[in-house]
Amino acid sequence: MDRRDFLKGASLGSAALLAPSLLKAAEFTASAAATQVAFVKTSDRAAGVRRAIDLLGMNGFRGKDVFIKPNFNSADAPPGSTHQDTLAALVRALKAGGAGPLSIGDRSGMGNTREVMERKSAFTLGKELGANVVVFDELKSDDWELIQQPDAHWHQGFALPRLVRKSGAIVQTCCLKTHRFGGHFTLSLKNSVGLAAKYVPGNSYNFMRELHSSPNQRRMIAEINTAYRPDLIVLDGVQAFVNGGPEQGKLVESNVILAGTDRVAVDAVGVALLRHFGTTQEVSQGAIFDQEQIARAVQLKIGISGPSQIELVTGDKESAEYAKPIRALLDGAPAARA
């Protein structure tokens, strides 16, 4: 099935009786072939984003309306949130590739979304670079689509903006960090939580309260990712939180930008990076693909199924040397401890 067929969903009527769109995990079929993850050693975010995208040879955005999902969970300094340089570089790269119109949107979990976006200069950036900035908390009931996936852990499903579901292409940029409130780590899979509604107008149900109080939180995070497929993921790992998170924690200078099209692959490399610098017991233990977010995503066929399917792509000697111990961790080498 093509992308447009997948994006057809049932309409959302009154918020009290949300008409569900049913998604089957079988609709997301991971390729057995290797997926590339660009791996760029750098402390320069803008240059790193450009280099990572170039390494992937991404050229499929021309003429497409593109939705961009940053990490604006809070307005805290990176890696607590997306750096302005990272987002600006990404928007510029998309525009240079002929993409447009462009929209940037998010929902903050640790603050008022509009205020967070103002503090992050998102509206200024949007005006300067010609991108529409959308505050998800201000959407109306008809702007949301309820998603119900068979055998999911969500009691009442979850809701995503129609804007996202109908976009011609989707790009997300995430950070490199742990998550002390039950997620264990927050990379590309966890960044998708900001797409999901806390409340849909007219409906008093608190979807985020269900998520954060559930023992299945990490599985539910993966399940949100069944509702969309990104065309590009850029992970800003110039700095990382190796414990704490999402808004503050032990900071390390990890000096890397990743880019890929497979959320499972990007997150697996992200976990390996956290292990390389010494991280929490939860993130350090077991095989990377046994981490609950990743394991559930594999089960749902959101991405690749194992580390052998990841090809780390580097374009210079320094990046290649940096990637070697990360490759070893992906393949099962013992993790360091923070």
CSV table of C-alpha atoms in Angstrom, one decimal:
chain,number,residue,atom,x,y,z
A,1,MET,CA,0.0,0.0,0.0
A,2,ASP,CA,1.2,3.6,-0.7
A,3,ARG,CA,1.5,6.4,1.9
A,4,ARG,CA,-1.7,8.1,0.9
A,5,ASP,CA,-3.7,4.9,1.3
A,6,PHE,CA,-2.2,4.4,4.7
A,7,LEU,CA,-3.1,7.9,5.8
A,8,LYS,CA,-6.8,7.5,5.1
A,9,GLY,CA,-8.6,7.4,8.5
A,10,ALA,CA,-12.0,7.6,9.9
A,11,SER,CA,-13.3,11.1,10.7
A,12,LEU,CA,-13.3,12.5,14.2
A,13,GLY,CA,-16.8,13.6,15.1
A,14,SER,CA,-17.8,15.0,18.4
A,15,ALA,CA,-15.1,14.8,21.0
A,16,ALA,CA,-17.3,12.9,23.3
A,17,LEU,CA,-17.7,10.1,20.7
A,18,LEU,CA,-14.4,9.9,18.8
A,19,ALA,CA,-14.6,7.8,15.7
A,20,PRO,CA,-11.5,5.5,15.8
A,21,SER,CA,-9.1,4.8,12.9
A,22,LEU,CA,-7.9,1.3,13.2
A,23,LEU,CA,-4.3,0.5,12.4
A,24,LYS,CA,-2.9,-3.0,12.0
A,25,ALA,CA,0.7,-3.7,12.8
A,26,ALA,CA,1.0,-5.7,9.6
A,27,GLU,CA,0.7,-2.4,7.6
A,28,PHE,CA,4.2,-1.5,8.8
A,29,THR,CA,6.6,-4.1,7.2
A,30,ALA,CA,10.2,-3.7,8.0
A,31,SER,CA,12.7,-4.5,5.2
A,32,ALA,CA,15.1,-7.3,5.7
A,33,ALA,CA,17.8,-5.1,4.1
A,34,ALA,CA,20.2,-3.0,6.1
A,35,THR,CA,19.1,0.6,6.9
A,36,GLN,CA,21.7,3.4,6.9
A,37,VAL,CA,22.2,5.7,9.9
A,38,ALA,CA,24.5,8.7,9.1
A,39,PHE,CA,27.0,9.1,11.9
A,40,VAL,CA,28.8,12.5,12.0
A,41,LYS,CA,31.3,13.5,14.7
A,42,THR,CA,30.9,17.2,15.2
A,43,SER,CA,30.3,20.0,17.7
A,44,ASP,CA,28.8,22.2,15.0
A,45,ARG,CA,25.0,21.4,14.8
A,46,ALA,CA,24.3,23.2,11.6
A,47,ALA,CA,27.2,21.7,9.7
A,48,GLY,CA,26.5,18.3,11.3
A,49,VAL,CA,22.8,18.3,10.1
A,50,ARG,CA,23.8,19.2,6.6
A,51,ARG,CA,26.5,16.6,6.5
A,52,ALA,CA,24.3,13.8,7.9
A,53,ILE,CA,21.6,14.5,5.3
A,54,ASP,CA,24.1,14.6,2.5
A,55,LEU,CA,25.5,11.2,3.6
A,56,LEU,CA,22.0,9.7,3.3
A,57,GLY,CA,21.5,11.2,-0.1
A,58,MET,CA,18.1,12.4,0.8
A,59,ASN,CA,16.4,14.0,-2.2
A,60,GLY,CA,12.8,13.0,-2.1
A,61,PHE,CA,11.2,16.1,-0.5
A,62,ARG,CA,10.8,18.3,-3.6
A,63,GLY,CA,7.3,19.6,-4.0
A,64,LYS,CA,6.0,18.0,-0.8
A,65,ASP,CA,4.3,19.6,2.1
A,66,VAL,CA,6.5,18.6,5.1
A,67,PHE,CA,5.6,18.5,8.8
A,68,ILE,CA,8.6,18.9,11.2
A,69,LYS,CA,8.4,17.6,14.7
A,70,PRO,CA,11.1,19.1,17.1
A,71,ASN,CA,11.5,18.2,20.8
A,72,PHE,CA,9.8,21.1,22.5
A,73,ASN,CA,8.7,19.2,25.5
A,74,SER,CA,10.1,22.1,27.5
A,75,ALA,CA,12.2,25.2,26.8
A,76,ASP,CA,15.2,23.9,28.7
A,77,ALA,CA,18.7,24.2,27.1
A,78,PRO,CA,19.8,21.3,24.8
A,79,PRO,CA,19.6,18.4,25.2
A,80,GLY,CA,16.5,19.3,27.2
A,81,SER,CA,15.0,20.6,24.0
A,82,THR,CA,15.8,21.0,20.3
A,83,HIS,CA,18.6,23.6,19.7
A,84,GLN,CA,17.5,26.5,17.4
A,85,ASP,CA,20.6,25.9,15.2
A,86,THR,CA,19.5,22.3,14.6
A,87,LEU,CA,15.9,23.2,13.7
A,88,ALA,CA,17.0,26.1,11.5
A,89,ALA,CA,19.6,23.9,9.6
A,90,LEU,CA,16.9,21.2,9.1
A,91,VAL,CA,14.4,23.7,7.7
A,92,ARG,CA,17.0,25.3,5.4
A,93,ALA,CA,18.1,21.8,4.1
A,94,LEU,CA,14.4,20.9,3.3
A,95,LYS,CA,13.8,24.2,1.6
A,96,ALA,CA,17.0,23.8,-0.4
A,97,GLY,CA,15.7,20.4,-1.5
A,98,GLY,CA,12.6,22.0,-2.9
A,99,ALA,CA,10.2,21.0,0.0
A,100,GLY,CA,7.3,23.2,0.9
A,101,PRO,CA,5.1,24.3,2.4
A,102,LEU,CA,6.7,23.5,5.7
A,103,SER,CA,4.9,23.2,9.1
A,104,ILE,CA,6.5,22.9,12.6
A,105,GLY,CA,4.4,21.6,15.5
A,106,ASP,CA,4.5,20.1,18.9
A,107,ARG,CA,2.8,19.7,22.3
A,108,SER,CA,4.9,20.4,25.4
A,109,GLY,CA,4.6,18.0,28.3
A,110,MET,CA,6.5,20.2,30.8
A,111,GLY,CA,5.1,23.7,30.2
A,112,ASN,CA,2.6,25.8,28.2
A,113,THR,CA,3.3,24.9,24.5
A,114,ARG,CA,3.0,28.4,23.1
A,115,GLU,CA,5.2,29.8,25.9
A,116,VAL,CA,7.8,27.1,25.3
A,117,MET,CA,7.8,27.8,21.5
A,118,GLU,CA,8.2,31.5,22.2
A,119,ARG,CA,11.1,30.9,24.4
A,120,LYS,CA,12.6,28.6,21.8
A,121,SER,CA,12.2,31.4,19.2
A,122,ALA,CA,10.1,29.0,17.0
A,123,PHE,CA,7.7,31.7,15.8
A,124,THR,CA,10.6,34.0,14.9
A,125,LEU,CA,12.3,31.1,13.1
A,126,GLY,CA,9.1,30.2,11.3
A,127,LYS,CA,8.6,33.8,10.1
A,128,GLU,CA,12.2,34.1,8.9
A,129,LEU,CA,12.4,30.8,7.1
A,130,GLY,CA,8.8,30.6,5.8
A,131,ALA,CA,7.5,27.8,8.0
A,132,ASN,CA,4.1,27.7,9.7
A,133,VAL,CA,4.3,27.0,13.4
A,134,VAL,CA,1.4,25.0,15.0
A,135,VAL,CA,0.6,24.8,18.7
A,136,PHE,CA,-1.1,21.5,19.1
A,137,ASP,CA,-2.8,22.5,22.4
A,138,GLU,CA,-4.7,25.1,20.4
A,139,LEU,CA,-6.1,22.7,17.8
A,140,LYS,CA,-9.9,22.1,17.7
A,141,SER,CA,-11.6,18.8,18.2
A,142,ASP,CA,-12.0,18.1,14.5
A,143,ASP,CA,-8.3,18.7,14.0
A,144,TRP,CA,-7.5,15.4,15.9
A,145,GLU,CA,-7.9,11.8,14.8
A,146,LEU,CA,-8.3,9.0,17.3
A,147,ILE,CA,-6.1,6.0,16.6
A,148,GLN,CA,-7.0,2.6,17.9
A,149,GLN,CA,-4.6,-0.2,17.3
A,150,PRO,CA,-5.6,-3.9,17.8
A,151,ASP,CA,-3.9,-5.4,20.9
A,152,ALA,CA,-2.5,-2.0,22.0
A,153,HIS,CA,-2.0,-1.1,25.6
A,154,TRP,CA,-3.9,2.2,25.2
A,155,HIS,CA,-7.4,1.8,26.9
A,156,GLN,CA,-9.0,4.4,24.7
A,157,GLY,CA,-6.5,4.8,21.9
A,158,PHE,CA,-4.6,8.0,21.3
A,159,ALA,CA,-5.2,11.0,19.1
A,160,LEU,CA,-2.8,12.6,16.5
A,161,PRO,CA,-3.3,15.8,14.6
A,162,ARG,CA,-4.8,15.4,11.1
A,163,LEU,CA,-2.1,17.8,9.9
A,164,VAL,CA,0.5,15.3,10.7
A,165,ARG,CA,-1.4,12.3,9.3
A,166,LYS,CA,-2.1,14.0,6.0
A,167,SER,CA,1.4,15.6,5.4
A,168,GLY,CA,3.2,14.7,2.2
A,169,ALA,CA,6.3,14.0,4.3
A,170,ILE,CA,7.2,13.9,8.0
A,171,VAL,CA,10.6,14.9,9.5
A,172,GLN,CA,11.4,14.7,13.2
A,173,THR,CA,14.4,15.9,15.1
A,174,CYS,CA,15.1,14.5,18.6
A,175,CYS,CA,17.7,14.7,21.3
A,176,LEU,CA,20.0,12.2,23.0
A,177,LYS,CA,19.0,11.6,26.6
A,178,THR,CA,17.7,9.4,29.3
A,179,HIS,CA,14.2,9.8,30.8
A,180,ARG,CA,13.7,9.5,34.5
A,181,PHE,CA,9.9,9.3,34.5
A,182,GLY,CA,9.5,5.8,33.1
A,183,GLY,CA,10.6,6.1,29.5
A,184,HIS,CA,14.2,5.1,30.4
A,185,PHE,CA,15.4,7.0,27.3
A,186,THR,CA,13.9,9.6,25.0
A,187,LEU,CA,15.1,9.5,21.4
A,188,SER,CA,13.0,9.3,18.2
A,189,LEU,CA,10.3,6.8,19.4
A,190,LYS,CA,9.7,8.8,22.6
A,191,ASN,CA,9.8,12.1,20.7
A,192,SER,CA,6.5,10.9,19.0
A,193,VAL,CA,4.7,11.4,22.4
A,194,GLY,CA,4.6,15.1,21.6
A,195,LEU,CA,2.4,14.4,18.6
A,196,ALA,CA,-0.3,12.8,20.7
A,197,ALA,CA,-3.0,14.8,22.5
A,198,LYS,CA,-3.1,15.2,26.2
A,199,TYR,CA,-6.8,16.3,25.8
A,200,VAL,CA,-9.0,16.5,22.8
A,201,PRO,CA,-11.3,19.5,23.1
A,202,GLY,CA,-14.7,18.5,24.4
A,203,ASN,CA,-13.4,15.3,25.9
A,204,SER,CA,-12.2,15.2,29.5
A,205,TYR,CA,-10.1,12.1,29.1
A,206,ASN,CA,-6.4,12.7,30.0
A,207,PHE,CA,-4.5,10.5,27.6
A,208,MET,CA,-1.1,11.5,29.0
A,209,ARG,CA,-2.2,10.6,32.6
A,210,GLU,CA,-2.9,7.1,31.3
A,211,LEU,CA,0.5,6.9,29.6
A,212,HIS,CA,2.6,8.1,32.5
A,213,SER,CA,0.8,6.0,35.1
A,214,SER,CA,0.9,2.8,33.1
A,215,PRO,CA,3.4,0.0,33.8
A,216,ASN,CA,3.2,-0.4,30.0
A,217,GLN,CA,4.5,3.1,29.3
A,218,ARG,CA,7.4,2.1,27.2
A,219,ARG,CA,5.3,-0.2,25.1
A,220,MET,CA,2.7,2.5,24.7
A,221,ILE,CA,5.4,4.9,23.5
A,222,ALA,CA,6.2,2.5,20.7
A,223,GLU,CA,2.5,2.1,19.8
A,224,ILE,CA,2.2,5.8,19.1
A,225,ASN,CA,4.7,5.3,16.3
A,226,THR,CA,2.3,3.0,14.4
A,227,ALA,CA,0.3,6.0,13.4
A,228,TYR,CA,2.8,7.7,11.2
A,229,ARG,CA,6.1,7.0,9.4
A,230,PRO,CA,8.8,9.6,9.2
A,231,ASP,CA,10.7,10.2,6.0
A,232,LEU,CA,13.7,11.5,7.9
A,233,ILE,CA,14.9,11.5,11.5
A,234,VAL,CA,17.8,13.8,12.7
A,235,LEU,CA,19.1,13.1,16.2
A,236,ASP,CA,21.1,16.0,17.8
A,237,GLY,CA,23.7,14.3,20.0
A,238,VAL,CA,26.1,17.1,20.3
A,239,GLN,CA,25.3,17.0,24.0
A,240,ALA,CA,23.5,14.3,25.9
A,241,PHE,CA,22.0,13.6,29.3
A,242,VAL,CA,23.3,10.2,30.4
A,243,ASN,CA,21.0,10.2,33.5
A,244,GLY,CA,18.1,12.2,34.6
A,245,GLY,CA,16.2,13.7,31.7
A,246,PRO,CA,14.2,14.8,29.9
A,247,GLU,CA,14.8,18.4,30.9
A,248,GLN,CA,17.9,18.2,33.0
A,249,GLY,CA,20.5,15.6,34.0
A,250,LYS,CA,24.2,14.7,33.8
A,251,LEU,CA,25.5,16.4,30.7
A,252,VAL,CA,28.2,15.0,28.5
A,253,GLU,CA,29.7,16.4,25.3
A,254,SER,CA,28.8,13.5,23.0
A,255,ASN,CA,29.6,15.4,19.7
A,256,VAL,CA,27.5,13.5,17.2
A,257,ILE,CA,24.7,14.1,14.7
A,258,LEU,CA,22.7,11.0,13.5
A,259,ALA,CA,20.3,10.8,10.6
A,260,GLY,CA,18.2,8.0,9.3
A,261,THR,CA,14.8,6.9,8.1
A,262,ASP,CA,14.2,4.0,10.6
A,263,ARG,CA,13.2,5.0,14.2
A,264,VAL,CA,14.3,1.6,15.6
A,265,ALA,CA,17.7,1.9,14.0
A,266,VAL,CA,18.3,5.5,15.1
A,267,ASP,CA,17.2,4.7,18.7
A,268,ALA,CA,19.4,1.6,18.9
A,269,VAL,CA,22.4,3.7,17.9
A,270,GLY,CA,21.3,6.3,20.4
A,271,VAL,CA,21.1,3.8,23.2
A,272,ALA,CA,24.6,2.5,22.2
A,273,LEU,CA,25.9,6.1,22.5
A,274,LEU,CA,24.3,6.5,26.0
A,275,ARG,CA,26.0,3.2,27.0
A,276,HIS,CA,29.3,4.4,25.6
A,277,PHE,CA,29.3,7.4,27.9
A,278,GLY,CA,28.0,5.5,30.9
A,279,THR,CA,24.3,5.7,31.6
A,280,THR,CA,21.6,4.4,33.9
A,281,GLN,CA,21.1,0.8,35.0
A,282,GLU,CA,17.9,0.6,33.0
A,283,VAL,CA,19.5,1.7,29.8
A,284,SER,CA,22.7,-0.3,30.3
A,285,GLN,CA,21.2,-3.7,31.0
A,286,GLY,CA,20.5,-6.5,28.5
A,287,ALA,CA,20.7,-6.4,24.7
A,288,ILE,CA,19.8,-3.1,23.1
A,289,PHE,CA,17.0,-4.7,21.1
A,290,ASP,CA,15.5,-6.0,24.4
A,291,GLN,CA,14.9,-2.5,25.6
A,292,GLU,CA,11.1,-2.3,25.9
A,293,GLN,CA,10.5,0.7,23.6
A,294,ILE,CA,12.7,-1.0,20.9
A,295,ALA,CA,11.4,-4.5,21.5
A,296,ARG,CA,7.7,-3.4,21.1
A,297,ALA,CA,8.6,-1.3,18.0
A,298,VAL,CA,10.2,-4.4,16.5
A,299,GLN,CA,7.1,-6.5,17.4
A,300,LEU,CA,4.9,-3.9,15.6
A,301,LYS,CA,7.2,-3.9,12.6
A,302,ILE,CA,7.9,-0.2,12.9
A,303,GLY,CA,11.5,-0.7,11.9
A,304,ILE,CA,14.4,-3.2,11.6
A,305,SER,CA,14.5,-6.2,13.8
A,306,GLY,CA,18.2,-6.4,14.9
A,307,PRO,CA,21.6,-4.7,14.9
A,308,SER,CA,22.9,-6.6,11.9
A,309,GLN,CA,20.5,-4.5,9.8
A,310,ILE,CA,22.1,-1.2,10.8
A,311,GLU,CA,24.8,0.3,8.6
A,312,LEU,CA,26.6,3.2,10.2
A,313,VAL,CA,27.6,5.6,7.4
A,314,THR,CA,30.5,8.0,8.0
A,315,GLY,CA,32.3,10.4,5.7
A,316,ASP,CA,35.5,11.1,7.5
A,317,LYS,CA,38.2,9.3,9.6
A,318,GLU,CA,37.2,10.9,12.9
A,319,SER,CA,33.6,9.9,12.5
A,320,ALA,CA,34.6,6.4,11.5
A,321,GLU,CA,36.8,6.0,14.5
A,322,TYR,CA,34.1,7.3,16.8
A,323,ALA,CA,31.6,4.9,15.3
A,324,LYS,CA,33.7,1.8,16.0
A,325,PRO,CA,32.9,1.4,19.7
A,326,ILE,CA,29.3,2.3,19.0
A,327,ARG,CA,29.2,-0.5,16.5
A,328,ALA,CA,30.6,-2.9,19.1
A,329,LEU,CA,28.0,-1.9,21.6
A,330,LEU,CA,25.2,-2.4,19.1
A,331,ASP,CA,26.6,-5.9,18.5
A,332,GLY,CA,26.6,-6.7,22.2
A,333,ALA,CA,29.8,-5.4,23.8
A,334,PRO,CA,29.4,-4.6,27.6
A,335,ALA,CA,28.0,-1.2,28.5
A,336,ALA,CA,29.7,1.3,30.7
A,337,ARG,CA,28.0,2.7,33.8
A,338,ALA,CA,27.6,6.3,34.7
